[in-house]
Amino acid sequence: MSTMSAMNFLRRSDLEKDQFDNLEKHTQWGIEVLEKYIKFVKERAEIESNYAKQLRNLSKKYQTKKNSKEEEESKYTSCKAFQTTLNEMNDYAGQHEVISENMASLITVELTRFVQELKQERKQHFHEGRKAQQHIETCWKQLEASKRRFERDCKEGERAQQYFEKMDADINVTKADVEKARQQAQIRHQMSDDSKGDYSSVLQKFNHEQHEHYFTHIPSIFQKLQDMEEKRIGRMGESLKTYADIDRQVVPIIGKCLDGITKSAESISEKHDSQMVVESFKSGFEPPGDIDFEDFTQSMKRTVSDTSLTKTDSKSDPKVSSKSRNKLWPFIKKNKPPPPPPSSPSAVPNGPHSPKQQKEPLSHRFNDFMTSKPKMHCFRSLKRGLSLKLGSTPEDFSNLPPEQRRKKLQQKVDELNKDIQKEIDQRDALTKMRDVYTKNPQMGDAASVGQKLVEIGNNIEKLRVEVHKFEGWLAEVEGRLPARNDSSRRQSGLYDTQNIQTVNNCAQDRESPDGSYTEDHSQEPEVKVTPTEFDDDFDDEESLPTIGTCKAIYPFDGENEGTISVAEGEILNVIEEDKGDGWTRIRRNEEEEGYVPTSYIEVYLDKNAKGAMTYI
């Protein structure tokens, strides 16, 4: 019976160890699956990051370069749509960066931390299981030892009893030997009784420990391992849901990016782009006139015959004789000096009162035009030819056709006016600074500001001279161009221009070596330009309108000239905003106004007020 109990216990113990081994392998496999998923998400995040980086580089590669030809081409709707597509792709790449960042922070980092906690928890549970197994095995060993000791004591007591009975029955044995045998038997009986009690106690303790082991400790450990595994499975499910939600969150924004691309594609206007091409390359030249018929039969000497050819030849073509030769500007033969300017309308070549000049064949004109180098009959043509040979553009853009030249000159005038305005704003700020330094020498040196003001004044004068020069050329070109109904034509009241007939040699030389348009300034009327006058006086300004209010946050004495004293918490009107010099102009009433430090007040500007500006 005892042998069967031992075998059952050993079998249960081995089975328990096998169960723990199976659970250990399974939980380890679950952790490996979770780590594999983490690795997958990490690689996906890297792919998204690299994809976003490549998209940004691609978008940046095809962005319009500043100060390049592409910047001029970006005015077309198709190019604008393409630039919009590039910008949307940049935002599209940003959403992939969001995916990468969210996957890294919400899944990879969180799951990595969770796996570490899971490993620690698993290790602890299996440690408790092994400890419980070792404890029950120790109790079993104690029971076996107590049982063997009890068995041994019982056998020894039985042998002592038998020896005593044998000695007592033997008549040859002395009474002392019998008494000694009896005492020995009693001692053995006492030892067996003690072993029996010890065995009973150990057995009772083992049964209790075994019950606790199989009904409390092991089920609790298995339950903890089950909870741990279920938590791992649930956490992986949540991560998969988060994985899908991360992609789903950026879908609306990606959709907006794609909608922006679609909208930009729909904004492309073929008519608008083609019209811009027409406006960009329109030369302003008038179409050439008709080419006269050249009769080559006049130089032929024919013998008189009876055929009808003689009669036919003797007749002149009324259509040819009635035509007057129109000037064709691309085919002017430039290596022949042009005819002198006519002194009266009747002396105009090919006019009704002058004989028709002899014409050369059209093929000769083509050959001469393509092969010969025309002479430059005026200094302006010579200057332009030299500049073109040197690879530079003439300052007055005279190498361009009239319409293109007008646009370039207008653009140059606008740029110069912007530069003048910048210099004036800088001069105004420095003037105020100089006044402040003059009244408060401890704040700075007014002399250094004065030198800068002189330099700025010289720059303004130079820019005004440049504006005057370019506006003169612009007025010249606008005076020579035909009237246009285009709304983009420059309207200027500064110039009084009129169309001029070109009658001298240089005016007839309309073509430069590269096919550009030329004119003679010697025969052009003097253009009078009235430059814009700038008022530098700050004391004679008209009453400025109110552009907002302000509240004084600190008291200011206003002892210097041009300043005004304010009390803390006082509300005043703002009539001139801070232009970068640290002072704001305010008004208390119609007669009391002045400057206060901007840092001493809180300004509340009225955006709808006239004259409200922000200076940067």
Coordinates of C-alpha atoms in Angstrom, one line a residue:
M1 CA 0.0 0.0 0.0
S2 CA 2.8 2.4 0.9
T3 CA 4.6 1.4 -2.3
M4 CA 1.5 2.3 -4.4
S5 CA 1.2 5.7 -2.6
A6 CA 4.8 6.5 -3.4
M7 CA 4.3 5.5 -7.0
N8 CA 1.2 7.6 -7.3
F9 CA 2.9 10.6 -5.8
L10 CA 5.9 10.3 -8.1
R11 CA 3.7 10.0 -11.1
R12 CA 1.7 13.1 -10.1
S13 CA 5.0 14.9 -9.5
D14 CA 6.3 14.0 -12.9
L15 CA 3.1 15.0 -14.6
E16 CA 3.1 18.3 -12.8
K17 CA 6.6 19.0 -14.0
D18 CA 5.6 18.1 -17.6
Q19 CA 2.7 20.6 -17.3
F20 CA 5.0 23.3 -16.1
D21 CA 7.4 22.5 -19.0
N22 CA 4.5 22.8 -21.5
L23 CA 3.3 26.0 -20.0
E24 CA 6.8 27.4 -20.0
K25 CA 7.2 26.6 -23.7
H26 CA 3.8 28.0 -24.6
T27 CA 4.3 31.3 -22.8
Q28 CA 7.8 31.7 -24.3
W29 CA 6.3 31.1 -27.7
G30 CA 3.6 33.8 -27.0
I31 CA 6.3 36.3 -26.1
E32 CA 8.2 35.5 -29.2
V33 CA 5.1 36.1 -31.3
L34 CA 4.7 39.5 -29.6
E35 CA 8.3 40.3 -30.3
K36 CA 7.9 39.3 -33.9
Y37 CA 4.9 41.7 -34.2
I38 CA 6.9 44.5 -32.6
K39 CA 9.7 43.9 -35.1
F40 CA 7.2 44.0 -38.0
V41 CA 5.7 47.3 -36.8
K42 CA 9.2 48.8 -36.3
E43 CA 10.2 47.9 -39.9
R44 CA 6.8 49.3 -41.1
A45 CA 7.6 52.5 -39.3
E46 CA 11.0 52.7 -40.9
I47 CA 9.5 52.1 -44.3
E48 CA 7.0 54.9 -43.8
S49 CA 9.7 57.2 -42.6
N50 CA 12.0 56.5 -45.6
Y51 CA 9.0 56.8 -47.9
A52 CA 8.1 60.2 -46.4
K53 CA 11.7 61.3 -46.7
Q54 CA 11.9 60.2 -50.3
L55 CA 8.6 62.0 -51.1
R56 CA 9.9 65.2 -49.5
N57 CA 13.1 65.0 -51.5
L58 CA 11.2 64.3 -54.6
S59 CA 8.9 67.3 -54.0
K60 CA 11.9 69.5 -53.1
K61 CA 13.8 68.4 -56.3
Y62 CA 11.0 69.6 -58.6
Q63 CA 10.1 72.7 -56.7
T64 CA 10.5 76.0 -58.6
K65 CA 14.0 77.4 -58.1
K66 CA 14.1 81.1 -57.1
N67 CA 15.7 83.6 -59.5
S68 CA 15.5 81.1 -62.3
K69 CA 13.6 80.6 -65.6
E70 CA 11.3 78.2 -63.8
E71 CA 10.1 81.0 -61.6
E72 CA 8.9 82.9 -64.7
E73 CA 7.2 79.8 -66.0
S74 CA 5.3 79.3 -62.8
K75 CA 2.7 82.0 -63.8
Y76 CA 1.0 79.5 -66.1
T77 CA -2.0 77.6 -64.6
S78 CA -0.5 74.2 -65.5
C79 CA 2.8 75.1 -63.7
K80 CA 0.8 76.4 -60.7
A81 CA -1.2 73.1 -60.6
F82 CA 2.1 71.2 -60.7
Q83 CA 3.5 73.2 -57.9
T84 CA 0.3 72.7 -55.9
T85 CA 0.7 69.0 -56.5
L86 CA 4.2 69.1 -55.2
N87 CA 3.1 71.0 -52.1
E88 CA 0.3 68.5 -51.5
M89 CA 2.7 65.6 -51.9
N90 CA 4.9 67.3 -49.3
D91 CA 1.8 67.3 -47.0
Y92 CA 1.1 63.7 -48.1
A93 CA 4.7 62.8 -47.0
G94 CA 4.0 64.5 -43.7
Q95 CA 1.1 62.1 -43.0
H96 CA 3.4 59.2 -43.6
E97 CA 5.7 60.7 -41.1
V98 CA 2.8 60.9 -38.7
I99 CA 2.1 57.2 -39.3
S100 CA 5.7 56.3 -38.6
E101 CA 5.9 58.4 -35.4
N102 CA 2.6 57.0 -34.1
M103 CA 3.5 53.5 -34.8
A104 CA 6.8 54.0 -33.0
S105 CA 5.3 55.7 -30.0
L106 CA 2.0 53.9 -29.6
I107 CA 2.9 50.4 -30.6
T108 CA 6.6 49.7 -30.7
V109 CA 7.6 51.5 -27.5
E110 CA 4.5 50.4 -25.5
L111 CA 4.7 46.8 -26.6
T112 CA 8.5 46.6 -25.9
R113 CA 7.8 47.8 -22.4
F114 CA 4.9 45.4 -22.0
V115 CA 7.1 42.5 -23.2
Q116 CA 9.7 43.3 -20.6
E117 CA 7.0 43.3 -17.9
L118 CA 5.6 40.1 -19.3
K119 CA 8.9 38.3 -19.2
Q120 CA 9.4 39.5 -15.6
E121 CA 6.0 38.3 -14.6
R122 CA 6.4 35.0 -16.3
K123 CA 9.7 34.4 -14.6
Q124 CA 8.2 35.1 -11.3
H125 CA 5.2 32.7 -11.8
F126 CA 7.4 29.8 -12.9
H127 CA 9.8 30.5 -10.0
E128 CA 6.8 30.2 -7.6
G129 CA 5.8 26.9 -9.3
R130 CA 9.2 25.4 -9.0
K131 CA 9.4 26.5 -5.4
A132 CA 6.0 24.8 -4.7
Q133 CA 7.2 21.7 -6.3
Q134 CA 10.4 21.7 -4.3
H135 CA 8.4 22.3 -1.1
I136 CA 6.1 19.3 -1.7
E137 CA 9.0 17.1 -2.6
T138 CA 10.8 18.1 0.6
C139 CA 7.7 17.3 2.6
W140 CA 7.4 13.9 0.8
K141 CA 11.0 13.1 1.6
Q142 CA 10.5 14.0 5.3
L143 CA 7.4 11.7 5.4
E144 CA 9.4 8.9 3.8
A145 CA 12.2 9.4 6.3
S146 CA 9.8 9.4 9.2
K147 CA 8.1 6.3 7.9
R148 CA 11.3 4.4 7.4
R149 CA 12.4 5.4 10.9
F150 CA 9.1 4.2 12.4
E151 CA 9.3 1.0 10.5
R152 CA 12.9 0.4 11.6
D153 CA 12.0 1.1 15.3
C154 CA 9.1 -1.2 15.1
K155 CA 11.2 -4.0 13.7
E156 CA 13.9 -3.5 16.3
G157 CA 11.2 -3.4 19.1
E158 CA 9.8 -6.7 17.8
R159 CA 13.2 -8.3 17.7
A160 CA 13.9 -7.0 21.3
Q161 CA 10.5 -8.4 22.4
Q162 CA 11.3 -11.8 20.8
Y163 CA 14.8 -11.8 22.4
F164 CA 13.3 -11.0 25.8
E165 CA 10.7 -13.8 25.5
K166 CA 13.4 -16.2 24.5
M167 CA 15.7 -15.2 27.4
D168 CA 12.7 -15.4 29.8
A169 CA 11.9 -19.0 28.6
D170 CA 15.5 -20.2 28.9
I171 CA 16.2 -21.6 32.4
N172 CA 19.9 -21.4 31.9
V173 CA 19.8 -17.7 31.6
T174 CA 20.4 -15.7 34.7
K175 CA 17.8 -13.4 36.1
A176 CA 20.0 -10.4 35.3
D177 CA 20.2 -11.2 31.7
V178 CA 16.5 -11.6 31.5
E179 CA 16.0 -8.3 33.2
K180 CA 18.4 -6.7 30.8
A181 CA 16.5 -8.2 27.8
R182 CA 13.3 -7.0 29.3
Q183 CA 14.6 -3.4 29.7
Q184 CA 15.9 -3.5 26.2
A185 CA 12.6 -4.5 24.8
Q186 CA 10.8 -1.8 26.7
I187 CA 13.3 0.8 25.3
R188 CA 12.7 -0.4 21.8
H189 CA 8.9 -0.3 22.3
Q190 CA 9.2 3.3 23.6
M191 CA 11.3 4.2 20.5
S192 CA 8.8 2.7 18.2
D193 CA 6.0 4.5 19.9
D194 CA 7.9 7.8 19.5
S195 CA 8.6 7.1 15.9
K196 CA 5.0 6.3 15.4
G197 CA 3.9 9.6 16.9
D198 CA 6.5 11.5 14.8
Y199 CA 5.4 9.6 11.7
S200 CA 1.8 10.4 12.4
S201 CA 2.6 14.1 12.8
V202 CA 4.7 14.2 9.6
L203 CA 2.1 12.4 7.7
Q204 CA -0.6 14.7 8.8
K205 CA 1.5 17.7 7.9
F206 CA 2.3 16.2 4.5
N207 CA -1.3 15.5 3.7
H208 CA -2.1 19.2 4.6
E209 CA 0.8 20.5 2.4
Q210 CA -0.2 18.2 -0.4
H211 CA -3.8 19.4 -0.3
E212 CA -2.6 23.0 -0.3
H213 CA -0.2 22.3 -3.1
Y214 CA -2.7 20.7 -5.5
F215 CA -5.8 22.7 -4.5
T216 CA -4.4 26.1 -3.8
H217 CA -0.8 26.8 -4.8
I218 CA -0.6 25.1 -8.2
P219 CA -4.1 26.2 -9.3
S220 CA -3.2 29.8 -8.3
I221 CA 0.0 29.7 -10.3
F222 CA -1.7 28.2 -13.3
Q223 CA -4.4 30.9 -13.0
K224 CA -1.8 33.6 -13.0
L225 CA -0.1 32.1 -16.0
Q226 CA -3.5 32.0 -17.8
D227 CA -4.2 35.6 -16.9
M228 CA -0.8 36.6 -18.1
E229 CA -1.3 34.8 -21.4
E230 CA -4.8 36.3 -21.9
K231 CA -3.4 39.7 -21.1
R232 CA -0.7 39.1 -23.8
I233 CA -3.3 38.0 -26.4
G234 CA -5.6 40.9 -25.5
R235 CA -2.8 43.4 -25.7
M236 CA -1.8 42.2 -29.1
G237 CA -5.4 42.6 -30.3
E238 CA -5.4 46.1 -29.0
S239 CA -2.2 46.8 -30.8
L240 CA -3.6 45.5 -34.1
K241 CA -6.6 47.8 -33.6
T242 CA -4.2 50.7 -32.9
Y243 CA -2.3 49.7 -36.0
A244 CA -5.4 50.1 -38.1
D245 CA -6.5 53.3 -36.4
I246 CA -3.2 55.0 -37.0
D247 CA -3.7 54.5 -40.8
R248 CA -7.4 55.4 -40.6
Q249 CA -6.6 58.7 -38.8
V250 CA -4.6 60.1 -41.7
V251 CA -6.9 58.9 -44.4
P252 CA -9.1 62.1 -44.3
I253 CA -6.0 64.4 -44.5
I254 CA -4.6 62.3 -47.3
G255 CA -7.9 62.6 -49.0
K256 CA -7.7 66.4 -48.6
C257 CA -4.3 66.3 -50.2
L258 CA -5.6 64.3 -53.2
D259 CA -8.6 66.6 -53.4
G260 CA -6.2 69.5 -53.5
I261 CA -4.4 67.9 -56.4
T262 CA -7.7 67.3 -58.2
K263 CA -8.8 70.9 -57.6
S264 CA -5.5 72.2 -58.9
A265 CA -5.9 70.0 -62.0
E266 CA -9.4 71.4 -62.6
S267 CA -8.0 75.0 -62.2
I268 CA -5.8 74.6 -65.3
S269 CA -7.0 76.9 -68.1
E270 CA -5.7 76.2 -71.6
K271 CA -7.0 79.4 -73.0
H272 CA -5.5 81.4 -70.1
D273 CA -2.1 79.8 -70.6
S274 CA -2.1 80.2 -74.3
Q275 CA -3.1 83.9 -74.0
M276 CA -0.2 84.4 -71.5
V277 CA 2.1 83.0 -74.1
V278 CA 0.8 85.4 -76.7
E279 CA 1.2 88.3 -74.3
S280 CA 4.7 87.2 -73.3
F281 CA 6.1 86.9 -76.8
K282 CA 4.0 89.6 -78.6
S283 CA 6.6 91.7 -80.4
G284 CA 4.5 94.8 -81.2
F285 CA 5.7 94.9 -84.8
E286 CA 3.2 95.7 -87.5
P287 CA 2.7 93.0 -90.2
P288 CA 4.7 93.6 -93.4
G289 CA 3.1 94.7 -96.5
D290 CA 2.5 92.8 -99.7
I291 CA 5.4 91.9 -101.9
D292 CA 5.4 93.4 -105.4
F293 CA 5.5 91.4 -108.5
E294 CA 8.9 91.3 -110.1
D295 CA 8.8 91.1 -113.9
F296 CA 11.9 89.3 -115.2
T297 CA 10.8 89.5 -118.9
Q298 CA 11.9 93.1 -119.2
S299 CA 15.5 92.3 -119.5
M300 CA 15.0 89.7 -122.2
K301 CA 15.6 90.7 -125.7
R302 CA 13.2 89.0 -128.0
T303 CA 13.0 89.2 -131.8
V304 CA 9.8 90.3 -133.3
S305 CA 7.7 87.4 -134.6
D306 CA 4.3 86.8 -135.8
T307 CA 3.3 85.1 -132.7
S308 CA 1.0 86.6 -130.1
L309 CA 3.8 86.7 -127.6
T310 CA 5.0 90.1 -128.9
K311 CA 1.6 91.6 -128.3
T312 CA 1.3 90.1 -125.0
D313 CA 4.7 91.3 -123.9
S314 CA 4.1 94.8 -125.1
K315 CA 1.2 95.1 -122.7
S316 CA 1.9 96.1 -119.2
D317 CA 0.2 94.5 -116.2
P318 CA -2.1 97.1 -114.8
K319 CA -2.1 95.4 -111.4
V320 CA 1.6 95.6 -111.2
S321 CA 1.9 99.1 -112.4
S322 CA -0.7 100.4 -110.1
K323 CA 0.8 99.0 -107.0
S324 CA 3.2 101.0 -104.9
R325 CA 5.9 99.0 -103.2
N326 CA 5.5 98.6 -99.5
K327 CA 8.5 98.3 -97.2
L328 CA 9.1 94.8 -95.9
W329 CA 11.2 95.1 -92.7
P330 CA 12.7 91.6 -92.6
F331 CA 14.1 91.7 -96.1
I332 CA 15.7 95.2 -96.2
K333 CA 19.1 95.0 -97.9
K334 CA 21.3 96.6 -95.3
N335 CA 24.6 96.7 -97.1
K336 CA 23.2 99.3 -99.4
P337 CA 22.8 102.8 -98.0
P338 CA 19.2 103.8 -97.6
P339 CA 17.9 106.7 -99.7
P340 CA 18.1 110.2 -98.2
P341 CA 15.2 111.5 -96.2
P342 CA 12.6 113.2 -98.3
S343 CA 12.2 116.9 -98.0
S344 CA 8.5 117.0 -98.9
P345 CA 5.7 114.6 -99.4
S346 CA 6.1 114.7 -103.1
A347 CA 9.7 113.5 -102.8
V348 CA 8.8 110.3 -101.0
P349 CA 10.3 107.3 -102.9
N350 CA 7.9 105.4 -104.9
G351 CA 5.4 108.1 -104.4
P352 CA 3.0 109.2 -107.1
H353 CA 5.3 112.0 -108.4
S354 CA 8.6 110.0 -108.3
P355 CA 9.8 107.3 -110.7
K356 CA 9.6 103.8 -109.4
Q357 CA 13.0 102.5 -108.2
Q358 CA 14.5 99.5 -109.7
K359 CA 13.9 96.4 -107.6
E360 CA 16.1 93.4 -107.0
P361 CA 14.9 89.8 -107.2
L362 CA 13.5 88.4 -103.9
S363 CA 15.9 85.5 -103.9
H364 CA 18.8 88.0 -103.9
R365 CA 17.2 89.7 -100.8
F366 CA 17.0 86.4 -99.0
N367 CA 20.7 85.6 -99.7
D368 CA 21.8 89.1 -98.8
F369 CA 19.8 89.0 -95.6
M370 CA 21.1 85.6 -94.5
T371 CA 24.8 86.1 -95.5
S372 CA 25.7 89.7 -95.4
K373 CA 26.6 91.7 -92.2
P374 CA 24.5 94.9 -92.2
K375 CA 26.2 98.1 -91.4
M376 CA 25.3 100.0 -88.3
H377 CA 24.4 103.4 -89.4
C378 CA 24.1 105.0 -86.0
F379 CA 25.9 104.9 -82.7
R380 CA 23.0 103.3 -80.9
S381 CA 23.1 100.3 -83.3
L382 CA 26.9 100.1 -82.9
K383 CA 26.6 100.2 -79.1
R384 CA 23.9 97.5 -79.1
G385 CA 25.9 95.3 -81.4
L386 CA 29.0 95.5 -79.2
S387 CA 26.9 94.7 -76.1
L388 CA 25.4 91.6 -77.8
K389 CA 28.8 90.4 -78.9
L390 CA 30.0 90.7 -75.3
G391 CA 27.0 88.6 -74.1
S392 CA 25.4 91.4 -72.0
T393 CA 21.8 92.8 -72.3
P394 CA 21.5 96.5 -73.1
E395 CA 20.4 98.6 -70.2
D396 CA 17.4 99.9 -72.1
F397 CA 16.4 96.4 -73.3
S398 CA 16.6 97.8 -76.9
N399 CA 17.5 94.3 -78.1
L400 CA 13.9 93.2 -77.5
P401 CA 10.8 93.8 -79.6
P402 CA 8.7 96.8 -78.6
E403 CA 6.1 95.0 -76.5
Q404 CA 8.6 92.9 -74.7
R405 CA 10.8 95.9 -74.1
R406 CA 7.8 97.8 -72.6
K407 CA 7.2 95.0 -70.1
K408 CA 10.8 94.8 -69.1
L409 CA 11.0 98.6 -68.6
Q410 CA 7.8 98.6 -66.6
Q411 CA 9.1 95.8 -64.4
K412 CA 12.3 97.7 -63.9
V413 CA 10.5 100.9 -62.9
D414 CA 8.4 99.0 -60.4
E415 CA 11.4 97.4 -58.8
L416 CA 13.2 100.8 -58.5
N417 CA 10.1 102.4 -56.9
K418 CA 10.0 99.6 -54.4
D419 CA 13.7 100.2 -53.6
I420 CA 13.0 103.9 -53.2
Q421 CA 10.2 103.2 -50.8
K422 CA 12.4 100.9 -48.7
E423 CA 15.1 103.6 -48.5
I424 CA 12.5 106.2 -47.5
D425 CA 11.1 104.0 -44.8
Q426 CA 14.6 103.4 -43.5
R427 CA 15.4 107.2 -43.7
D428 CA 12.2 108.0 -41.7
A429 CA 13.1 105.5 -39.0
L430 CA 16.7 106.8 -38.8
T431 CA 15.4 110.4 -38.6
K432 CA 13.3 109.6 -35.6
M433 CA 16.2 107.8 -34.1
R434 CA 18.5 110.7 -34.6
D435 CA 16.0 113.1 -33.0
V436 CA 15.8 110.7 -30.0
Y437 CA 19.6 110.5 -29.7
T438 CA 19.8 114.3 -30.0
K439 CA 17.4 114.8 -27.1
N440 CA 18.8 111.9 -25.1
P441 CA 22.6 111.6 -25.9
Q442 CA 22.9 108.8 -23.4
M443 CA 20.8 106.5 -25.7
G444 CA 23.2 106.8 -28.7
D445 CA 25.4 108.8 -31.0
A446 CA 23.3 111.1 -33.3
A447 CA 26.4 111.8 -35.5
S448 CA 26.6 108.1 -36.6
V449 CA 22.9 108.2 -37.6
G450 CA 23.5 111.4 -39.5
Q451 CA 26.2 109.7 -41.7
K452 CA 23.8 106.9 -42.5
L453 CA 21.1 109.4 -43.4
V454 CA 23.5 111.1 -45.8
E455 CA 24.2 107.7 -47.4
I456 CA 20.5 106.9 -47.7
G457 CA 19.8 110.3 -49.2
N458 CA 22.5 109.7 -51.9
N459 CA 21.0 106.3 -52.6
I460 CA 17.5 107.8 -53.0
E461 CA 18.8 110.4 -55.4
K462 CA 20.6 107.7 -57.5
L463 CA 17.4 105.6 -57.6
R464 CA 15.3 108.5 -58.6
V465 CA 17.7 109.2 -61.4
E466 CA 17.4 105.6 -62.5
V467 CA 13.6 105.8 -62.3
H468 CA 13.7 109.0 -64.4
K469 CA 15.8 107.3 -67.0
F470 CA 13.8 104.1 -67.3
E471 CA 10.5 106.0 -67.3
G472 CA 11.8 108.1 -70.2
W473 CA 12.6 104.9 -72.1
L474 CA 9.2 103.5 -71.1
A475 CA 7.4 106.7 -72.3
E476 CA 9.3 106.4 -75.6
V477 CA 8.2 102.8 -76.2
E478 CA 4.6 103.5 -75.2
G479 CA 4.5 106.4 -77.5
R480 CA 5.7 104.3 -80.5
L481 CA 3.4 101.3 -79.7
P482 CA -0.1 101.2 -81.3
A483 CA -3.1 101.9 -79.1
R484 CA -4.2 98.9 -77.1
N485 CA -7.3 98.1 -75.3
D486 CA -5.5 95.7 -73.0
S487 CA -6.1 96.5 -69.3
S488 CA -2.6 95.7 -68.5
R489 CA -1.2 98.7 -70.4
R490 CA 0.5 101.2 -68.1
Q491 CA -1.4 104.3 -67.4
S492 CA 0.8 107.3 -66.6
G493 CA 0.1 111.0 -66.4
L494 CA 3.7 112.0 -66.2
Y495 CA 4.5 111.7 -69.9
D496 CA 3.2 113.5 -73.0
T497 CA 4.3 111.3 -76.0
Q498 CA 3.3 111.1 -79.6
N499 CA 4.0 108.8 -82.6
I500 CA 7.0 109.9 -84.7
Q501 CA 7.7 109.0 -88.3
T502 CA 11.2 107.6 -88.7
V503 CA 12.8 109.4 -91.7
N504 CA 16.5 109.2 -91.1
N505 CA 19.0 106.5 -91.8
C506 CA 19.1 105.1 -88.3
A507 CA 15.3 104.9 -88.1
Q508 CA 15.2 102.9 -91.3
D509 CA 17.7 100.5 -89.9
R510 CA 15.2 98.6 -87.8
E511 CA 17.1 95.4 -87.6
S512 CA 20.2 94.7 -85.6
P513 CA 22.6 91.8 -86.4
D514 CA 20.6 89.4 -84.1
G515 CA 17.2 90.5 -85.5
S516 CA 16.4 93.0 -82.7
Y517 CA 14.5 96.2 -82.9
T518 CA 16.5 99.5 -83.1
E519 CA 15.6 103.1 -82.9
D520 CA 17.4 106.4 -83.2
H521 CA 17.3 108.6 -80.1
S522 CA 18.6 111.7 -82.0
Q523 CA 15.2 112.1 -83.7
E524 CA 13.0 111.3 -80.7
P525 CA 11.3 114.1 -78.8
E526 CA 12.5 115.1 -75.4
V527 CA 10.5 113.5 -72.7
K528 CA 9.8 115.5 -69.7
V529 CA 9.4 113.6 -66.5
T530 CA 8.2 115.1 -63.3
P531 CA 9.8 113.1 -60.4
T532 CA 7.8 112.3 -57.4
E533 CA 8.6 114.6 -54.6
F534 CA 8.9 113.2 -51.1
D535 CA 8.2 115.3 -48.1
D536 CA 11.0 114.9 -45.5
D537 CA 9.5 117.3 -42.9
F538 CA 7.8 115.6 -40.0
D539 CA 6.5 118.8 -38.4
D540 CA 4.3 120.0 -41.2
E541 CA 2.2 116.8 -41.5
E542 CA -1.6 117.0 -41.6
S543 CA -3.6 115.7 -38.7
L544 CA -3.2 111.9 -38.8
P545 CA -6.3 109.7 -38.4
T546 CA -6.8 107.4 -35.4
I547 CA -5.8 103.8 -36.2
G548 CA -6.4 102.3 -32.7
T549 CA -6.2 102.8 -29.0
C550 CA -3.6 102.1 -26.4
K551 CA -3.4 101.7 -22.6
A552 CA -0.4 102.9 -20.6
I553 CA 1.1 100.1 -18.5
Y554 CA 3.8 102.3 -17.1
P555 CA 4.0 106.0 -16.4
F556 CA 6.1 108.1 -18.7
D557 CA 7.2 111.7 -18.0
G558 CA 7.7 112.9 -21.6
E559 CA 10.2 115.6 -20.7
N560 CA 11.9 115.7 -24.1
E561 CA 10.7 117.6 -27.1
G562 CA 8.3 115.6 -29.3
T563 CA 7.3 113.2 -26.5
I564 CA 4.1 113.2 -24.4
S565 CA 3.6 112.3 -20.7
V566 CA 1.2 109.5 -19.8
A567 CA -0.1 108.1 -16.6
E568 CA -0.4 104.4 -15.8
G569 CA -3.7 103.0 -16.9
E570 CA -4.5 106.0 -19.2
I571 CA -6.3 105.3 -22.4
L572 CA -5.2 107.3 -25.5
N573 CA -5.6 107.2 -29.3
V574 CA -2.8 105.7 -31.6
I575 CA -2.2 107.8 -34.7
E576 CA 1.1 106.2 -35.9
E577 CA 2.3 102.7 -35.3
D578 CA 5.9 101.8 -34.2
K579 CA 8.0 101.6 -37.4
G580 CA 10.8 99.7 -35.8
D581 CA 12.4 102.5 -33.8
G582 CA 10.7 101.7 -30.5
W583 CA 8.4 104.7 -30.5
T584 CA 4.6 105.0 -31.0
R585 CA 2.8 108.2 -31.8
I586 CA -0.3 108.8 -29.7
R587 CA -2.9 111.6 -29.2
R588 CA -4.7 112.7 -26.0
N589 CA -6.9 115.3 -27.6
E590 CA -7.0 117.3 -30.8
E591 CA -4.1 119.6 -29.7
E592 CA -1.9 117.3 -27.5
E593 CA 0.0 114.4 -29.2
G594 CA 3.5 113.0 -29.2
Y595 CA 5.7 109.9 -29.0
V596 CA 5.9 107.4 -26.2
P597 CA 8.1 104.2 -25.9
T598 CA 6.2 101.3 -27.4
S599 CA 7.2 99.1 -24.4
Y600 CA 5.3 101.4 -22.0
I601 CA 1.9 100.8 -23.7
E602 CA -0.4 98.1 -24.9
V603 CA -1.6 98.8 -28.4
Y604 CA -5.0 97.8 -29.8
L605 CA -5.1 98.5 -33.5
D606 CA -8.2 98.8 -35.5
K607 CA -7.7 96.6 -38.5
N608 CA -10.3 98.5 -40.5
A609 CA -8.7 101.9 -39.8
K610 CA -7.2 103.7 -42.7
G611 CA -3.4 103.8 -42.5
A612 CA -3.1 100.9 -40.1
M613 CA 0.1 99.1 -41.1
T614 CA 2.4 96.6 -39.6
Y615 CA 6.1 97.4 -39.9
I616 CA 8.6 94.5 -39.8

